[in-house]
CSV table of C-alpha atoms in Angstrom, one decimal:
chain,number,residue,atom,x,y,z
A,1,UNK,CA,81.1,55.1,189.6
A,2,UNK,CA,82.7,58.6,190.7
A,3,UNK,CA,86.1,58.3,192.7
A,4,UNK,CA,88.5,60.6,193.5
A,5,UNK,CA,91.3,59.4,191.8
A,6,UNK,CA,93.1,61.2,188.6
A,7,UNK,CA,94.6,60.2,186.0
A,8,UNK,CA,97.4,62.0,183.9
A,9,UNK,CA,96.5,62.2,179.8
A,10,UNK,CA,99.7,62.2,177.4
A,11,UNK,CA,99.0,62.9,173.9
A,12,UNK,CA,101.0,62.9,170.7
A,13,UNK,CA,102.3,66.7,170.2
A,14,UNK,CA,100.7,68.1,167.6
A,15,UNK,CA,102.7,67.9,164.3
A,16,UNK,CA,103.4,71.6,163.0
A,17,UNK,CA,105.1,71.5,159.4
A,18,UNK,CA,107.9,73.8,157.8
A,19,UNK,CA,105.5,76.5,156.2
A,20,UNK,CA,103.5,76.4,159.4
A,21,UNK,CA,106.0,77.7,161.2
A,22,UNK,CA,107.3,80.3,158.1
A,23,UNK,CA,103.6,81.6,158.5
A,24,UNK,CA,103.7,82.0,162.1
A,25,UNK,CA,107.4,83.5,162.3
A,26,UNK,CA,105.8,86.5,159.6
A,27,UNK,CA,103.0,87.2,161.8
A,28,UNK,CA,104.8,88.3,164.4
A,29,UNK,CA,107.7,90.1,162.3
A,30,UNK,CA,105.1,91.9,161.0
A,31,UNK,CA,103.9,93.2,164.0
A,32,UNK,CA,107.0,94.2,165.3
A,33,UNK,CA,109.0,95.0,162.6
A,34,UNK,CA,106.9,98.0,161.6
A,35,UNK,CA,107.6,99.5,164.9
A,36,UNK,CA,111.7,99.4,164.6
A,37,UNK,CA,111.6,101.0,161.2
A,38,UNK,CA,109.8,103.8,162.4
A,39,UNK,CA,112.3,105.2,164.0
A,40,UNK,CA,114.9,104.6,161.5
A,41,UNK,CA,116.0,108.0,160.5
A,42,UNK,CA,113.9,109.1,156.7
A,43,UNK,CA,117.2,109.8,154.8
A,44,UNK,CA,118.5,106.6,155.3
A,45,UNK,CA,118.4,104.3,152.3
A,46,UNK,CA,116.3,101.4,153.7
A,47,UNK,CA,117.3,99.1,150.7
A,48,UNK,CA,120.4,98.8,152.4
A,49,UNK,CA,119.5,98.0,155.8
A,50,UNK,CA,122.0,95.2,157.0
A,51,UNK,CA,120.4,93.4,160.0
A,52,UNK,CA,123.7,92.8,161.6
A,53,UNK,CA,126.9,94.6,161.2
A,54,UNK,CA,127.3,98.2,159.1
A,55,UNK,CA,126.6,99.6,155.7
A,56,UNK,CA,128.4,102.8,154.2
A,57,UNK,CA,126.8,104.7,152.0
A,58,UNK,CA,128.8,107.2,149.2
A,59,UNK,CA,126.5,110.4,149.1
A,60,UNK,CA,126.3,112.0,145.9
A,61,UNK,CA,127.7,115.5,146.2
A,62,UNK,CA,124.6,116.9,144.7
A,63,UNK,CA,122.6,116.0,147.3
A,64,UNK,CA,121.5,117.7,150.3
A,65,UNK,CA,123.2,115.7,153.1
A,66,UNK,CA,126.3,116.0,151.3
A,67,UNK,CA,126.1,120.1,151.2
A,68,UNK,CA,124.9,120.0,154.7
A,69,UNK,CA,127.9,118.3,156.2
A,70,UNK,CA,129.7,120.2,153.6
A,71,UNK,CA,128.6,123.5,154.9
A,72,UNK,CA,129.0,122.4,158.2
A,73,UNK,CA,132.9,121.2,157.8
A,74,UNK,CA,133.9,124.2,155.7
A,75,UNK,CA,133.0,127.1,158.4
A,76,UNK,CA,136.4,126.0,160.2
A,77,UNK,CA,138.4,124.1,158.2
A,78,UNK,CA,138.1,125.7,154.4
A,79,UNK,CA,141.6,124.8,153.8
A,80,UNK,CA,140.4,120.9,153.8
A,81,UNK,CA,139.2,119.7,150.5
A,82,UNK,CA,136.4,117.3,151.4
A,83,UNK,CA,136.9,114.1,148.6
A,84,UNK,CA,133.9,112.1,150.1
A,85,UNK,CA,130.9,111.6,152.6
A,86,UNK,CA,129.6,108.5,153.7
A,87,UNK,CA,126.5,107.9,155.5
A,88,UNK,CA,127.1,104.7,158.6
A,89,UNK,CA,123.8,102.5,158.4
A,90,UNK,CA,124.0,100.3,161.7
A,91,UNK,CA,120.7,99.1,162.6
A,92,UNK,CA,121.9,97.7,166.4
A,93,UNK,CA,124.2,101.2,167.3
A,94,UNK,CA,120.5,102.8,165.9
A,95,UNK,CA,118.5,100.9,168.0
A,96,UNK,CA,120.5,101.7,171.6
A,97,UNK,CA,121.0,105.3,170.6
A,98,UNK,CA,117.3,105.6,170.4
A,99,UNK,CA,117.0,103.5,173.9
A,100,UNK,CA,119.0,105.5,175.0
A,101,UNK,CA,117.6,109.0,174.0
A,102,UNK,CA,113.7,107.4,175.3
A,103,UNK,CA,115.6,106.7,179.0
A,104,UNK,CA,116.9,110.2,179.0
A,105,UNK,CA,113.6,111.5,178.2
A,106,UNK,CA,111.9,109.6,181.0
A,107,UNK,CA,114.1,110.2,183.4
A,108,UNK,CA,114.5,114.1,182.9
A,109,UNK,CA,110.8,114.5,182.0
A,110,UNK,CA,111.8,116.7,179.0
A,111,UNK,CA,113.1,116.7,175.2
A,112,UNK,CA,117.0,115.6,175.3
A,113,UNK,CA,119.5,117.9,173.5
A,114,UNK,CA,120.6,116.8,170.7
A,115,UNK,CA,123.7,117.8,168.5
A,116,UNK,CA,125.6,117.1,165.7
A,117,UNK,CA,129.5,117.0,166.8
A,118,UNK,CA,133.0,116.4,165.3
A,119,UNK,CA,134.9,113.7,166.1
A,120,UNK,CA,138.9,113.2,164.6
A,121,UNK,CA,139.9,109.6,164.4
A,122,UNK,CA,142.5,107.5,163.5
A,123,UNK,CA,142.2,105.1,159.6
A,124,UNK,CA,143.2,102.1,161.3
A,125,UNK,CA,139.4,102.4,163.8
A,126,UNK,CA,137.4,103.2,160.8
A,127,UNK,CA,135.6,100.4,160.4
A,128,UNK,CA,135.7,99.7,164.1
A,129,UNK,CA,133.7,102.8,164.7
A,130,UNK,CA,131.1,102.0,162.4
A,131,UNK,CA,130.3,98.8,163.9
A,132,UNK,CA,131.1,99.3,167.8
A,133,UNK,CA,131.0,102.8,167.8
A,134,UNK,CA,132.9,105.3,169.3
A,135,UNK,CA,134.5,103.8,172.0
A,136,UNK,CA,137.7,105.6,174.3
A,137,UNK,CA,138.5,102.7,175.8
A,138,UNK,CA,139.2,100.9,172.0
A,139,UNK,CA,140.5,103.7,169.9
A,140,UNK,CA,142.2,105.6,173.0
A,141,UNK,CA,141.8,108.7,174.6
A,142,UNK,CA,142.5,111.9,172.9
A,143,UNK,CA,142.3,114.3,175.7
A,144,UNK,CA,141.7,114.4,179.5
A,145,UNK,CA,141.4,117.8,180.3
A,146,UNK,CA,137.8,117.7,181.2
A,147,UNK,CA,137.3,113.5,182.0
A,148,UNK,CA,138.4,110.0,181.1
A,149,UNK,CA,135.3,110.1,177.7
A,150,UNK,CA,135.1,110.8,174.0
A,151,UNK,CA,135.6,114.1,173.2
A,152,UNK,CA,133.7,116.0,170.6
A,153,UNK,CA,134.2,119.6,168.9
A,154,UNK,CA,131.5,122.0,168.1
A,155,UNK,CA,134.1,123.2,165.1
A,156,UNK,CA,135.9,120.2,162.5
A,157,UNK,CA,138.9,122.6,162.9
A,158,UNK,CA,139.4,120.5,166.6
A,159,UNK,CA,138.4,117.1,165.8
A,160,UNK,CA,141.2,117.8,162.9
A,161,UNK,CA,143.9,117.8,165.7
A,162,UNK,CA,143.5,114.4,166.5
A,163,UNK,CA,143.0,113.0,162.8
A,164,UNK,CA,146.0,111.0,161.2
A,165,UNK,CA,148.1,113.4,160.3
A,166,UNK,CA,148.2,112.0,156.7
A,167,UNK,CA,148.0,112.7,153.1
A,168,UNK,CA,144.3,111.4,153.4
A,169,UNK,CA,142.4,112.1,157.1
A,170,UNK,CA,138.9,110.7,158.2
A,171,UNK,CA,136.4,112.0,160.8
A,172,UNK,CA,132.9,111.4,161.9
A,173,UNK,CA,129.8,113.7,162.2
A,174,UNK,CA,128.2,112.2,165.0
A,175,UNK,CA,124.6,112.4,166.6
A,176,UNK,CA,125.2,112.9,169.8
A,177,UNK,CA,123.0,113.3,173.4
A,178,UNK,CA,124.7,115.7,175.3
A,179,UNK,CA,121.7,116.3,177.5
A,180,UNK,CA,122.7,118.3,180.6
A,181,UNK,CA,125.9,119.5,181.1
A,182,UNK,CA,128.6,120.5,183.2
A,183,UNK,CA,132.2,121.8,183.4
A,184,UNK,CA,134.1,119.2,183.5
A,185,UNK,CA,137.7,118.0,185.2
A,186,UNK,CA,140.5,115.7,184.6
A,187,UNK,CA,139.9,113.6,187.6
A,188,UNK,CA,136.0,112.5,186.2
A,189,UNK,CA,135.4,109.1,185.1
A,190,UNK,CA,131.5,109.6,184.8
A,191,UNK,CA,129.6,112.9,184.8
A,192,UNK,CA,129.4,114.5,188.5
A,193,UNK,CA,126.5,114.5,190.3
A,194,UNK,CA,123.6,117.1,190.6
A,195,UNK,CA,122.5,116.7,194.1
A,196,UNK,CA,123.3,115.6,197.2
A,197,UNK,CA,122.0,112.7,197.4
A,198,UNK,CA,124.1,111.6,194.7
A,199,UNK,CA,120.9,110.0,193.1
A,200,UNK,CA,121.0,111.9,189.5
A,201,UNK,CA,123.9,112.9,187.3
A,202,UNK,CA,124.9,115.3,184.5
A,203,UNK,CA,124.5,113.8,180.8
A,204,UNK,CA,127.8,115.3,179.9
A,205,UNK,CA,130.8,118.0,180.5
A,206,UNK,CA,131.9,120.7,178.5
A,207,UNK,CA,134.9,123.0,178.3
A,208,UNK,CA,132.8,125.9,179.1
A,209,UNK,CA,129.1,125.9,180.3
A,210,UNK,CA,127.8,129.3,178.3
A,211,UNK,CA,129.7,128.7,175.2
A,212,UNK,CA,130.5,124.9,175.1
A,213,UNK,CA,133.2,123.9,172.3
A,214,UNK,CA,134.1,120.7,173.4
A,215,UNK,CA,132.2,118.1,174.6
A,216,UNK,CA,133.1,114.7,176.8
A,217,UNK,CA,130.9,111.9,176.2
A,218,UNK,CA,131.3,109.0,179.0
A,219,UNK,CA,128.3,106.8,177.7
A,220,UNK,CA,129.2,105.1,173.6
A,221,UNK,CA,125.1,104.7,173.5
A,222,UNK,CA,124.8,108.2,173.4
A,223,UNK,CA,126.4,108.5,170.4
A,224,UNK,CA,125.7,107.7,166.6
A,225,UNK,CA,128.4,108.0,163.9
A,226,UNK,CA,126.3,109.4,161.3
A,227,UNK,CA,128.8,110.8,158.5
A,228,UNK,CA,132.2,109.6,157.7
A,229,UNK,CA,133.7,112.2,155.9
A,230,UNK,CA,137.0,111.9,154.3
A,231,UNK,CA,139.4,114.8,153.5
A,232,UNK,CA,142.7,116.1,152.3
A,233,UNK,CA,144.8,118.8,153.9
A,234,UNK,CA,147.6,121.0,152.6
A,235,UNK,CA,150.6,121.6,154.5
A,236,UNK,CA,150.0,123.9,157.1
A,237,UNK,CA,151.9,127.0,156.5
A,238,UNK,CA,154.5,127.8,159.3
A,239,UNK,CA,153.8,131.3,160.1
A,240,UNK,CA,155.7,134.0,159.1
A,241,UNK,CA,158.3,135.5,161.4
A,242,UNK,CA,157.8,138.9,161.9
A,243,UNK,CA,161.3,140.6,161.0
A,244,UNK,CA,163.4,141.9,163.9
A,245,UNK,CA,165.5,144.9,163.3
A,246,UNK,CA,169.0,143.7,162.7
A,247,UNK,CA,171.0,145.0,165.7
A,248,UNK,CA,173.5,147.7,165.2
A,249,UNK,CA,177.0,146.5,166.3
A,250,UNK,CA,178.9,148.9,168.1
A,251,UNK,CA,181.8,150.9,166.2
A,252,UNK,CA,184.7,149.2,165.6
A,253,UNK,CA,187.5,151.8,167.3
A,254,UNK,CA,190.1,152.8,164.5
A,255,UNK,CA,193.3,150.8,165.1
A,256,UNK,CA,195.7,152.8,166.5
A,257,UNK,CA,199.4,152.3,164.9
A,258,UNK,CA,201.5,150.3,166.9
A,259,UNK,CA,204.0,152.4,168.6
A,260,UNK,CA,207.6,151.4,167.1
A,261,UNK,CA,209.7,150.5,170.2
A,262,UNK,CA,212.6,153.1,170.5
A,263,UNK,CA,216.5,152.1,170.4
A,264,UNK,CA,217.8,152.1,173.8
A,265,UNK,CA,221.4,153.2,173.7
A,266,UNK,CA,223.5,150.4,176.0
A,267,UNK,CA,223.3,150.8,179.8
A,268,UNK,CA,225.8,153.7,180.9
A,269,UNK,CA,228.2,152.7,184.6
A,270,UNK,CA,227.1,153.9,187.2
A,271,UNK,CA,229.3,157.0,188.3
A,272,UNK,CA,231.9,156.5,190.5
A,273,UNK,CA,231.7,157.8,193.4
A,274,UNK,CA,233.9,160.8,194.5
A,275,UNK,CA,235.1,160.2,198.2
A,276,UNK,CA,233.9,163.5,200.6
A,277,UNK,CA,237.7,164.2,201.3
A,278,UNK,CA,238.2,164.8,197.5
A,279,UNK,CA,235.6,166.8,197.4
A,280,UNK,CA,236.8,169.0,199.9
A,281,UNK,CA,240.2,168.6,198.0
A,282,UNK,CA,241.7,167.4,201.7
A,283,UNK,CA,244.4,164.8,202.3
A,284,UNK,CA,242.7,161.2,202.9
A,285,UNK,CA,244.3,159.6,206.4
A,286,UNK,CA,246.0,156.4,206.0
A,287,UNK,CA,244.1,153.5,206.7
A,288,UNK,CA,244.4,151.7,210.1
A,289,UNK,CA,246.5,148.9,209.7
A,290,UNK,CA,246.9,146.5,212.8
A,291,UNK,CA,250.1,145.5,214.2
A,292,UNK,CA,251.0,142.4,214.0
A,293,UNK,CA,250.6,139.5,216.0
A,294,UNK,CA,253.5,139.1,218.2
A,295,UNK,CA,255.5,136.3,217.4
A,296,UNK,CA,254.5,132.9,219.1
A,297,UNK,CA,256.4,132.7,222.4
A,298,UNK,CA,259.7,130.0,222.4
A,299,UNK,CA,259.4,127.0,223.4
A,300,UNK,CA,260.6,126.3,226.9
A,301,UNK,CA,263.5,124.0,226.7
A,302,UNK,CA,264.9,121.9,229.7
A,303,UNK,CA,268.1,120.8,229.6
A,304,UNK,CA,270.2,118.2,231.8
A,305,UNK,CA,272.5,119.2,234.4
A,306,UNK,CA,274.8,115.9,234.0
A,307,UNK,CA,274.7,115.5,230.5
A,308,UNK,CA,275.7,117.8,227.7
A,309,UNK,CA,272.5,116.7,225.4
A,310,UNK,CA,269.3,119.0,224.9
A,311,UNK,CA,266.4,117.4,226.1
A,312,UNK,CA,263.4,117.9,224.5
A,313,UNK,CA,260.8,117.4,227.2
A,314,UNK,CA,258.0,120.1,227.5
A,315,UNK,CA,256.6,118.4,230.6
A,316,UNK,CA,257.3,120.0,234.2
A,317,UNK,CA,256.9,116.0,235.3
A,318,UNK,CA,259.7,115.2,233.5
A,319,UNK,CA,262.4,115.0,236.3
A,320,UNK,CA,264.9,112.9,234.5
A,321,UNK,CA,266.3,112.7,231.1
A,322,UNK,CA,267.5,109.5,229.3
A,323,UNK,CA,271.0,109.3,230.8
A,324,UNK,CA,269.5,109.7,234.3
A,325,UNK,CA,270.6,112.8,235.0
A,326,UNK,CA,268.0,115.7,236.6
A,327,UNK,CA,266.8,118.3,233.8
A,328,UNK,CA,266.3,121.9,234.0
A,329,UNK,CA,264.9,124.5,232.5
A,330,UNK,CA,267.1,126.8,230.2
């Protein structure tokens, strides 16, 4: 009898064994393992293909990558001796270059330049580099003339400048996508714009859009460290200073002899002076002489008419001497 009622069916899960699942994990490695390795570059060594981290590679100096980046490091800096060249093997840094060279592809509907560039660095980020890459925000920035990025040279002669300046120095060949650029500017922090929209942006900057030298890199995926190459320098010679004519000091004036200072015979009187009436050989008048003072006037004396003494009063008021008697005048 049909009714409309269901009922749920558990059953025991399947029991899958250890080489069961071995042979299913190969089947799908192989399909999409073959398409990674495609891309991996031809000259790499895939016998040494660490699937995590980094593997450096000593070139022999016969070969023909090490004359390449030989070539390519001696047409500015001959004075280096090159001691050895390394080749980076990092399968994940690989892998989101090449991401990152298919999105600029797509999105500018075009090939995406391409270039091998210089970059100086410091021993202690070596081996940072190779497995993080190139990374201004880690290893610092070397230069902000033309944006907050990674600058690159065109010549190893200025990726040299920021190199340790050691008896031993290291720097990168690099892969880099430099795509479409643009003058940059200190104030950048990404590439500027091309429209006004503000939709699409420049790939890079450059120092100069006709003749580029240096390059600033804001994206790390679009860069591979390819080559480490590791050098010696001599001392750089201080140039020479041109020789400057010695100036001429002025002639010495001949020293004069010092004048011997004359005896001075003692100072002579003045002459006397010769009065004008001996000069005219006439009799000189006697000198005015004042008269004397006349002599202080007497005393008035008063004397008393009884008596026979002299009374010595000066006073007019005086009416009386000592005996009683009236006084006088004499």
């Amino acid at each position: 009898m049909a009714t409309d009622m269901k009922r749920l069916v558990r059953r025991r899960p399947v029991f899958v064994s250890q080489a069961d699942v071995q042979n299913v994990s190969e089947k799908y490695s192989r399909r999409i393992q073959p398409n990674f390795l495609s891309s991996i570059p031809e000259h790499w060594d895939r016998s040494l293909l660490p699937w995590t981290g980094f593997e450096r590679i000593k070139l022999v100096p016969s070969s023909q990558e090490h004359r390449n980046v030989l070539l390519k490091f001696n047409l500015t800096l001959g004075r280096c001796a090159v001691t050895s060249v390394e080749k980076v093997q990092n399968l994940r840094l690989w892998r989101f270059f090449m991401l990152q060279k298919n999105q600029m592809k797509n999105e500018a509907g075009r090939d995406v330049s391409m270039k091998q560039l210089f970059h100086g660095v410091e021993s202690d980020y070596v081996d940072t580099i190779c497995h993080m890459n190139i990374d201004w925000r880690i290893s610092g920035l070397q230069d902000t003339r033309f944006g907050k990025g990674s600058y690159f040279g065109r010549d190893a002669s200025y990726a040299n400048k920021y190199a340790d300046k050691q008896e031993v120095r290291f720097m990168f060949l690099c892969q880099v996508l430099v795509g479409v650029y643009t003058v940059g500017h200190s104030t950048y922090n990404t590439p500027p714009f091309k429209d006004d929209k503000k939709t699409v942006s420049f790939d890079s900057c450059v120092d100069d859009v006709t003749q580029p030298s240096t390059y600033v890199i804001f994206e790390r995926n679009q860069i591979y460290p390819e080559y480490l190459i590791q050098y010696t320098c001599e001392p750089e010679a201080l140039p020479t200073p041109t020789p400057q004519p010695t100036p001429q000091s002025p002639p010495q004036p001949t020293p004069q002899p010092t004048p011997q200072p004359t005896p001075q015979s003692p100072p002579q009187p003045p002459p006397a002076q010769v009065h004008l009436y001996e000069q005219l050989n006439l009799r000189q008048p006697r000198p005015f002489v004042p008269p004397p003072p006349p002599p202080p006037a007497p005393k008035p004396r008063w004397d008393c008419g009884d008596c026979d003494c002299d009374c010595d009063l000066d006073c007019c008021d005086c009416d009386y001497c000592d005996c009683g008697g009236l006084c006088f005048r004499l």
